[in-house]
mmCIF file of C-alpha atoms in Angstrom:
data_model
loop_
_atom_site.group_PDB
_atom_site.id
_atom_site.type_symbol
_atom_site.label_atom_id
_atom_site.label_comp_id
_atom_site.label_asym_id
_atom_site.label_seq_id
_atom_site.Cartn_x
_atom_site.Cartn_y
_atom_site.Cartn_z
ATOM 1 C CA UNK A 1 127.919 61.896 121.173
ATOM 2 C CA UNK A 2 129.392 61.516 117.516
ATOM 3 C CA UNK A 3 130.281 64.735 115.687
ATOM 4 C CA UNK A 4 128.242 62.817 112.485
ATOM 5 C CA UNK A 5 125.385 62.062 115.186
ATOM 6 C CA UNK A 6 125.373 65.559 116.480
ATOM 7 C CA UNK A 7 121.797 67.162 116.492
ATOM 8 C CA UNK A 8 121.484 69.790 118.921
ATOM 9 C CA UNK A 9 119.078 72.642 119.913
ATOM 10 C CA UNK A 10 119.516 75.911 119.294
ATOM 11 C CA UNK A 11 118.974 78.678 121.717
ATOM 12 C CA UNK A 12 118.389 81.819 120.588
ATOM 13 C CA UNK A 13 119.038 84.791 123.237
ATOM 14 C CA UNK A 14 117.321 88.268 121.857
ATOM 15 C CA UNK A 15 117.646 91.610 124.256
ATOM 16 C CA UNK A 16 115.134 91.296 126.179
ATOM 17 C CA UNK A 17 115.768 91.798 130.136
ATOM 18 C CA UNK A 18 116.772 88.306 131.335
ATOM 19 C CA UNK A 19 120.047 87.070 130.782
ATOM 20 C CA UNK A 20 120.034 84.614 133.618
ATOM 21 C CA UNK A 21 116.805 82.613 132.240
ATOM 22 C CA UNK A 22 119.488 81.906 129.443
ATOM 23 C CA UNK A 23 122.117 81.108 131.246
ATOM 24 C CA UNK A 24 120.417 78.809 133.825
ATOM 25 C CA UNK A 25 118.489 77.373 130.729
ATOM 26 C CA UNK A 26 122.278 76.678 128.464
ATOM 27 C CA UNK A 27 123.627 75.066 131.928
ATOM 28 C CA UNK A 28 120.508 72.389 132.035
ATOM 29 C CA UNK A 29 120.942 71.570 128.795
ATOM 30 C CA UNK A 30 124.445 70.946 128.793
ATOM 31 C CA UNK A 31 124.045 69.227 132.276
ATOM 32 C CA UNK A 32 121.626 66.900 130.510
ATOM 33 C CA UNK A 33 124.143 65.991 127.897
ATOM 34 C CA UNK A 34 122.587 67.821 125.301
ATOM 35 C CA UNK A 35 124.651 69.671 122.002
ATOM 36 C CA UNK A 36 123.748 73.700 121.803
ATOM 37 C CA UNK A 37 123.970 75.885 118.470
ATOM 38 C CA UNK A 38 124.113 79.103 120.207
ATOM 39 C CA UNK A 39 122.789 82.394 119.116
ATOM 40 C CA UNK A 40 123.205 85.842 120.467
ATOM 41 C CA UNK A 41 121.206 88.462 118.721
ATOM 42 C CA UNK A 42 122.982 91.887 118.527
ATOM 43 C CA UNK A 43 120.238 93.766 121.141
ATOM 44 C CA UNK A 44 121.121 90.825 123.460
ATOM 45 C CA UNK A 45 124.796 92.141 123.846
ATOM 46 C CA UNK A 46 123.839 95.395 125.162
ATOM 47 C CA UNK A 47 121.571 93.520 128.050
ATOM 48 C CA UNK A 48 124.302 90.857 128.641
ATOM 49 C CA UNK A 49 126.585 94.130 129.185
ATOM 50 C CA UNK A 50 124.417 95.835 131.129
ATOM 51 C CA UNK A 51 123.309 92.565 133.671
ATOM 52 C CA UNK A 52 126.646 91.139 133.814
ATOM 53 C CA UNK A 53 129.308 93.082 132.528
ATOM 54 C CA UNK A 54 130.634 90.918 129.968
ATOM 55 C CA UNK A 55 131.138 92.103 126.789
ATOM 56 C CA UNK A 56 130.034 89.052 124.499
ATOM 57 C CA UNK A 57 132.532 88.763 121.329
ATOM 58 C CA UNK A 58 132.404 86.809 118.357
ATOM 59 C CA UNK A 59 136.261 86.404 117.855
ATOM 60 C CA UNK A 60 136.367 85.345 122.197
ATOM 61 C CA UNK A 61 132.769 83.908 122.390
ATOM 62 C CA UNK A 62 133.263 80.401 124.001
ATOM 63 C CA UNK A 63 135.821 82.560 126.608
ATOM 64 C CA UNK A 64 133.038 84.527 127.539
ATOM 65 C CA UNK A 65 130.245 82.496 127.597
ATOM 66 C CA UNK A 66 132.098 80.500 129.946
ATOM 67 C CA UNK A 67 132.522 83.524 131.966
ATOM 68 C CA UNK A 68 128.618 83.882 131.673
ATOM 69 C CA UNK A 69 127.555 80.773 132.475
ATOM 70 C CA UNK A 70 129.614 80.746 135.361
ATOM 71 C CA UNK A 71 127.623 83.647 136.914
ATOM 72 C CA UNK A 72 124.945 83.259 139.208
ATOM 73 C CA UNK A 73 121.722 85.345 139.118
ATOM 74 C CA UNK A 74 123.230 87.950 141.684
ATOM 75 C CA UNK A 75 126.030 88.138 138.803
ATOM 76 C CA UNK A 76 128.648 86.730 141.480
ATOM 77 C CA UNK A 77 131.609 85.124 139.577
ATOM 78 C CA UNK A 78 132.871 80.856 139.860
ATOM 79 C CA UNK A 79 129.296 80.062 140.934
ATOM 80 C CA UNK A 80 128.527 77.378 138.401
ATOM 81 C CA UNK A 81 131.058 75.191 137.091
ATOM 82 C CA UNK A 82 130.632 75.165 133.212
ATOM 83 C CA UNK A 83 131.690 73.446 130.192
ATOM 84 C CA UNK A 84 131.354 74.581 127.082
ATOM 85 C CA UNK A 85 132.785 71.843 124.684
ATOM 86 C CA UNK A 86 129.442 71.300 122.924
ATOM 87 C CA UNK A 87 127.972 74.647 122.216
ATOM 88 C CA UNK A 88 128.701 75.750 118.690
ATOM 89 C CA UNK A 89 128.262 79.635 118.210
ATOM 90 C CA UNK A 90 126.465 81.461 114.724
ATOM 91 C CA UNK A 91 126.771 84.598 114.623
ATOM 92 C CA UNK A 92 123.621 86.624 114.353
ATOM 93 C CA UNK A 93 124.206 88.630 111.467
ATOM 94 C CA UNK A 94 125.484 84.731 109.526
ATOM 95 C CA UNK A 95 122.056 84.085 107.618
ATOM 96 C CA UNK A 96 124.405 81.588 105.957
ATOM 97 C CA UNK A 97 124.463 79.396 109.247
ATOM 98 C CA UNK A 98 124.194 75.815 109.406
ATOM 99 C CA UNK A 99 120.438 76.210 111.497
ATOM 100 C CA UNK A 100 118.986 78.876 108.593
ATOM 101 C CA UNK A 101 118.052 75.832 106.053
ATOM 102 C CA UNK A 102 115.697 73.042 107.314
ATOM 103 C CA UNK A 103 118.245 70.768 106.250
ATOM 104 C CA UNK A 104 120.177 71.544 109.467
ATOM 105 C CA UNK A 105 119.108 68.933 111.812
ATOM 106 C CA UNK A 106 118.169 70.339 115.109
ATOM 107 C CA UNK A 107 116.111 69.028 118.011
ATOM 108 C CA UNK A 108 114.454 72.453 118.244
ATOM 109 C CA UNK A 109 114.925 75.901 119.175
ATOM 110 C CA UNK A 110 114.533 78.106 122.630
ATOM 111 C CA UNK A 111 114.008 81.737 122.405
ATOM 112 C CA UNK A 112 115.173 82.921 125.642
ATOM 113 C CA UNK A 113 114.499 85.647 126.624
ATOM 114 C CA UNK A 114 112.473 86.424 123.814
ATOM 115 C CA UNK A 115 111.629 90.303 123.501
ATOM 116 C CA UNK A 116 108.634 91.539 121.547
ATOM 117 C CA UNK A 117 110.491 92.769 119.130
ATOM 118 C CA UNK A 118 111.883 89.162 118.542
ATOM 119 C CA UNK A 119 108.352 87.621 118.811
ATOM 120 C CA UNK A 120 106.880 90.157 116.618
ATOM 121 C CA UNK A 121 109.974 89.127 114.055
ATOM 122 C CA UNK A 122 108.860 85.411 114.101
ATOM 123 C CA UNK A 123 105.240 85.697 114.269
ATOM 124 C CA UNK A 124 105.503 87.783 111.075
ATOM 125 C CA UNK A 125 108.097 85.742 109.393
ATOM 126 C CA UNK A 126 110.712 88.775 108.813
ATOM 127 C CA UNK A 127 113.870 86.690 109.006
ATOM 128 C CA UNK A 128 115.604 90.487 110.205
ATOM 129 C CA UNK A 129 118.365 88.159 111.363
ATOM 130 C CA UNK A 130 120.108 84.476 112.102
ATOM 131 C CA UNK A 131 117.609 84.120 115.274
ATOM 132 C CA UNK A 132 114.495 85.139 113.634
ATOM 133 C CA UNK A 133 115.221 82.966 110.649
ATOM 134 C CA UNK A 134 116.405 79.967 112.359
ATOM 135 C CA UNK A 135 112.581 80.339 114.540
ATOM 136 C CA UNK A 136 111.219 80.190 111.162
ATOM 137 C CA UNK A 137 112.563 77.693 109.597
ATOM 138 C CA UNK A 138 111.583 75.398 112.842
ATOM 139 C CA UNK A 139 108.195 76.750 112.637
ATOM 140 C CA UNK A 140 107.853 75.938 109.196
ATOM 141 C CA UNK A 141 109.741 72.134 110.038
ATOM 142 C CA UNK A 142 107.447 71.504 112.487
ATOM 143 C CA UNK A 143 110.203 71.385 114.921
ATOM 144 C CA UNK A 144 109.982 72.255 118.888
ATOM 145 C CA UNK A 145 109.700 76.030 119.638
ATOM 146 C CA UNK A 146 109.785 77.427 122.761
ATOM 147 C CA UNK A 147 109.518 81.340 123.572
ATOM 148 C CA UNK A 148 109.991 82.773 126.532
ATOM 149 C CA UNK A 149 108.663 85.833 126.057
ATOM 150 C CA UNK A 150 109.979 88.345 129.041
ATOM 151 C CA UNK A 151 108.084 91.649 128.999
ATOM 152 C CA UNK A 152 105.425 93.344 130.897
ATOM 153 C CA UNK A 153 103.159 94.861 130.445
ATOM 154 C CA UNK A 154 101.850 93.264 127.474
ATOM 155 C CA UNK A 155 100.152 95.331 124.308
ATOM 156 C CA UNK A 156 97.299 94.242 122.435
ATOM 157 C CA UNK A 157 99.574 93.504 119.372
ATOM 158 C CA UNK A 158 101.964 91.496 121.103
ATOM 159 C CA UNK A 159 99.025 89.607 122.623
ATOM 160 C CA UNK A 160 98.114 88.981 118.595
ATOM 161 C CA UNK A 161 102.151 88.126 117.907
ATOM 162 C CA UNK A 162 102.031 85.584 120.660
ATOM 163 C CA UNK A 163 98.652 84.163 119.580
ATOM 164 C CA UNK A 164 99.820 83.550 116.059
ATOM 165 C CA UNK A 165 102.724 82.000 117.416
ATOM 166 C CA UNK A 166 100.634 79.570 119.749
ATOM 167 C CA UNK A 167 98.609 79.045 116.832
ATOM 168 C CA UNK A 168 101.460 77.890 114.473
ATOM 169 C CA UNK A 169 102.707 75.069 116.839
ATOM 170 C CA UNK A 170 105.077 77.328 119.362
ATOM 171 C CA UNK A 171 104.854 77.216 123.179
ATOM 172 C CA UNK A 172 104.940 80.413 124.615
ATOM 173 C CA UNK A 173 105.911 80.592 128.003
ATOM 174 C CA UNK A 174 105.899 83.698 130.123
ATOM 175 C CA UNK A 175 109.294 84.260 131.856
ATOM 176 C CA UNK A 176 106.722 83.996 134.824
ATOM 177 C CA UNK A 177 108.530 82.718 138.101
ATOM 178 C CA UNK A 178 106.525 80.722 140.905
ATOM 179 C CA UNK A 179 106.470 80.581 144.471
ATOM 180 C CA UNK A 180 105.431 77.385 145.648
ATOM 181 C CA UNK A 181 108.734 75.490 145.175
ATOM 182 C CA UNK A 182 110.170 77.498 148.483
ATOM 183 C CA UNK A 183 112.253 80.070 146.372
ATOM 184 C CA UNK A 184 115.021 81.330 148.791
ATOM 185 C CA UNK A 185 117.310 83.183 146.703
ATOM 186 C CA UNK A 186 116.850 84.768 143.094
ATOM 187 C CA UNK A 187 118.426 81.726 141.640
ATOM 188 C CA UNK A 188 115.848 79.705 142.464
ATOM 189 C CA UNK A 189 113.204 82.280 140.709
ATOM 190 C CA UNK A 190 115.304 81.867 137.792
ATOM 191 C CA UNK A 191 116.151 78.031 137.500
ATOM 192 C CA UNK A 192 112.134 77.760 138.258
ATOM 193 C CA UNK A 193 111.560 79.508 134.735
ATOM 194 C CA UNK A 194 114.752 77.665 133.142
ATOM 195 C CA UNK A 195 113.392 74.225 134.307
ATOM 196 C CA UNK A 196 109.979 74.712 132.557
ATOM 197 C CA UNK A 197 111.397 76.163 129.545
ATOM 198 C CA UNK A 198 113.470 72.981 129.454
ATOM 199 C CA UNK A 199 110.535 71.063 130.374
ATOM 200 C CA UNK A 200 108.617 72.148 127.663
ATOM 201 C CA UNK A 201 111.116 70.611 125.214
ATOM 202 C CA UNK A 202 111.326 67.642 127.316
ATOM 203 C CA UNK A 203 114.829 68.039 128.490
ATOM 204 C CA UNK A 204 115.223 66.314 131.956
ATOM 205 C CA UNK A 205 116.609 68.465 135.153
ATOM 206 C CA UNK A 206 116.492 68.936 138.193
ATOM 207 C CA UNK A 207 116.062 73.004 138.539
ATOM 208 C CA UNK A 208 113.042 73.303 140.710
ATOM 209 C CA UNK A 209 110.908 71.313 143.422
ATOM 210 C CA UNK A 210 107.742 69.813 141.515
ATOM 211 C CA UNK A 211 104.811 70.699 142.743
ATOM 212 C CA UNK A 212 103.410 67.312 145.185
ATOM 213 C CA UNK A 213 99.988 67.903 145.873
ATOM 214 C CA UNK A 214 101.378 68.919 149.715
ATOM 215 C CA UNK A 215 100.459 72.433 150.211
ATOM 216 C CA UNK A 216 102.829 73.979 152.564
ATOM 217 C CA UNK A 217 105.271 71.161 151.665
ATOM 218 C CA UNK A 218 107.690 73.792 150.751
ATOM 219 C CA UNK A 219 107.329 75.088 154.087
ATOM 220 C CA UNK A 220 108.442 71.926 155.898
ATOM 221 C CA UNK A 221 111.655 70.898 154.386
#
């Protein structure tokens, strides 16, 4: 892909519990050949620290995102082999940043994890920081927006945030792992939510076993 061609998506990672779900969800799209604009909301650094142990810096970022992609779910090192060549970082405090203005091409934006706070952010249209304002602007561009909101339980007004965001064109999407694909290990609970985040923007993979119409198929193989 062209630099002048380049249009990627951006995923936007708030602190909500779930690094993994990102990570799993960064490695499909890059497997898939797709460009990332990359944003990492302040409250996302203290969960990133707290999950993995990696302190995510601006000045070091693509160092340690390779480090973090590289992690499984169980947070052992050199699981995943990674590149990182076509993720370009914002910082989340840069409301100058290429995705803030509509006239940023982008494919669309992921919010994973998205916390409530970040949902509440979007569905109100505060713009508090690069993340909320780049979900706004796709709103508003009737661009691809996918949230993966991870919390539970859920309040009455986040049910409302989450409604006006379904109702405005987003797809929210419960960090809500399934069973019937034969999950053996926690990696395969988290690519299960990773693959239908990127399905959902229509970004091919191969994360999880489809469901077949077999029951017990998962069983046999």
């Amino acid at each position: 892909m062209t630099v002048g061609k380049r249009v990627p998506w951006v995923v936007g990672v708030s602190g909500a519990s779930g690094t993994p779900y990102a990570a799993a969800v960064l490695r499909g799209l890059l497997a898939a050949g797709e460009s990332v604009d990359l944003v990492v909301s302040r409250a996302s650094r203290l969960t990133l620290l707290d999950e993995t142990g990696i302190a995510f810096r601006d000045a070091h970022w693509r160092e340690d995102l390779r480090e973090w992609l590289a992690r499984g779910a169980d947070g052992k090192p050199g699981t995943f082999p990674v590149r990182v060549d076509d993720v370009r970082y914002w910082a989340a405090g840069d409301l100058a940043a290429g995705p803030s203005s509509g006239s940023y091409p982008v494919k669309g934006m992921l919010i994973v994890p998205a916390s409530t706070a970040a949902v509440a952010g979007v569905a109100l249209g505060l713009s508090k920081d690069l993340l909320q304002r780049v979900a706004s602007v796709t709103l508003k561009e009737r661009r691809p927006l996918v949230v993966a909101v991870r919390e539970t339980p859920l309040s009455g007004q986040t049910l409302k945030h989450l409604v006006a965001l379904d109702e405005a064109g987003a797809v929210v999407l419960p960090a809500s792992p399934a069973f019937y694909a034969g999950a053996t290990h926690i990696q395969d609970l988290v690519d299960f939510v990773a693959g239908r985040v990127l399905d959902a923007a229509g970004v091919p993979h191969g994360l999880y076993r489809r469901w077949r119409g077999e029951l017990g198929a998962s069983r046999n193989e």
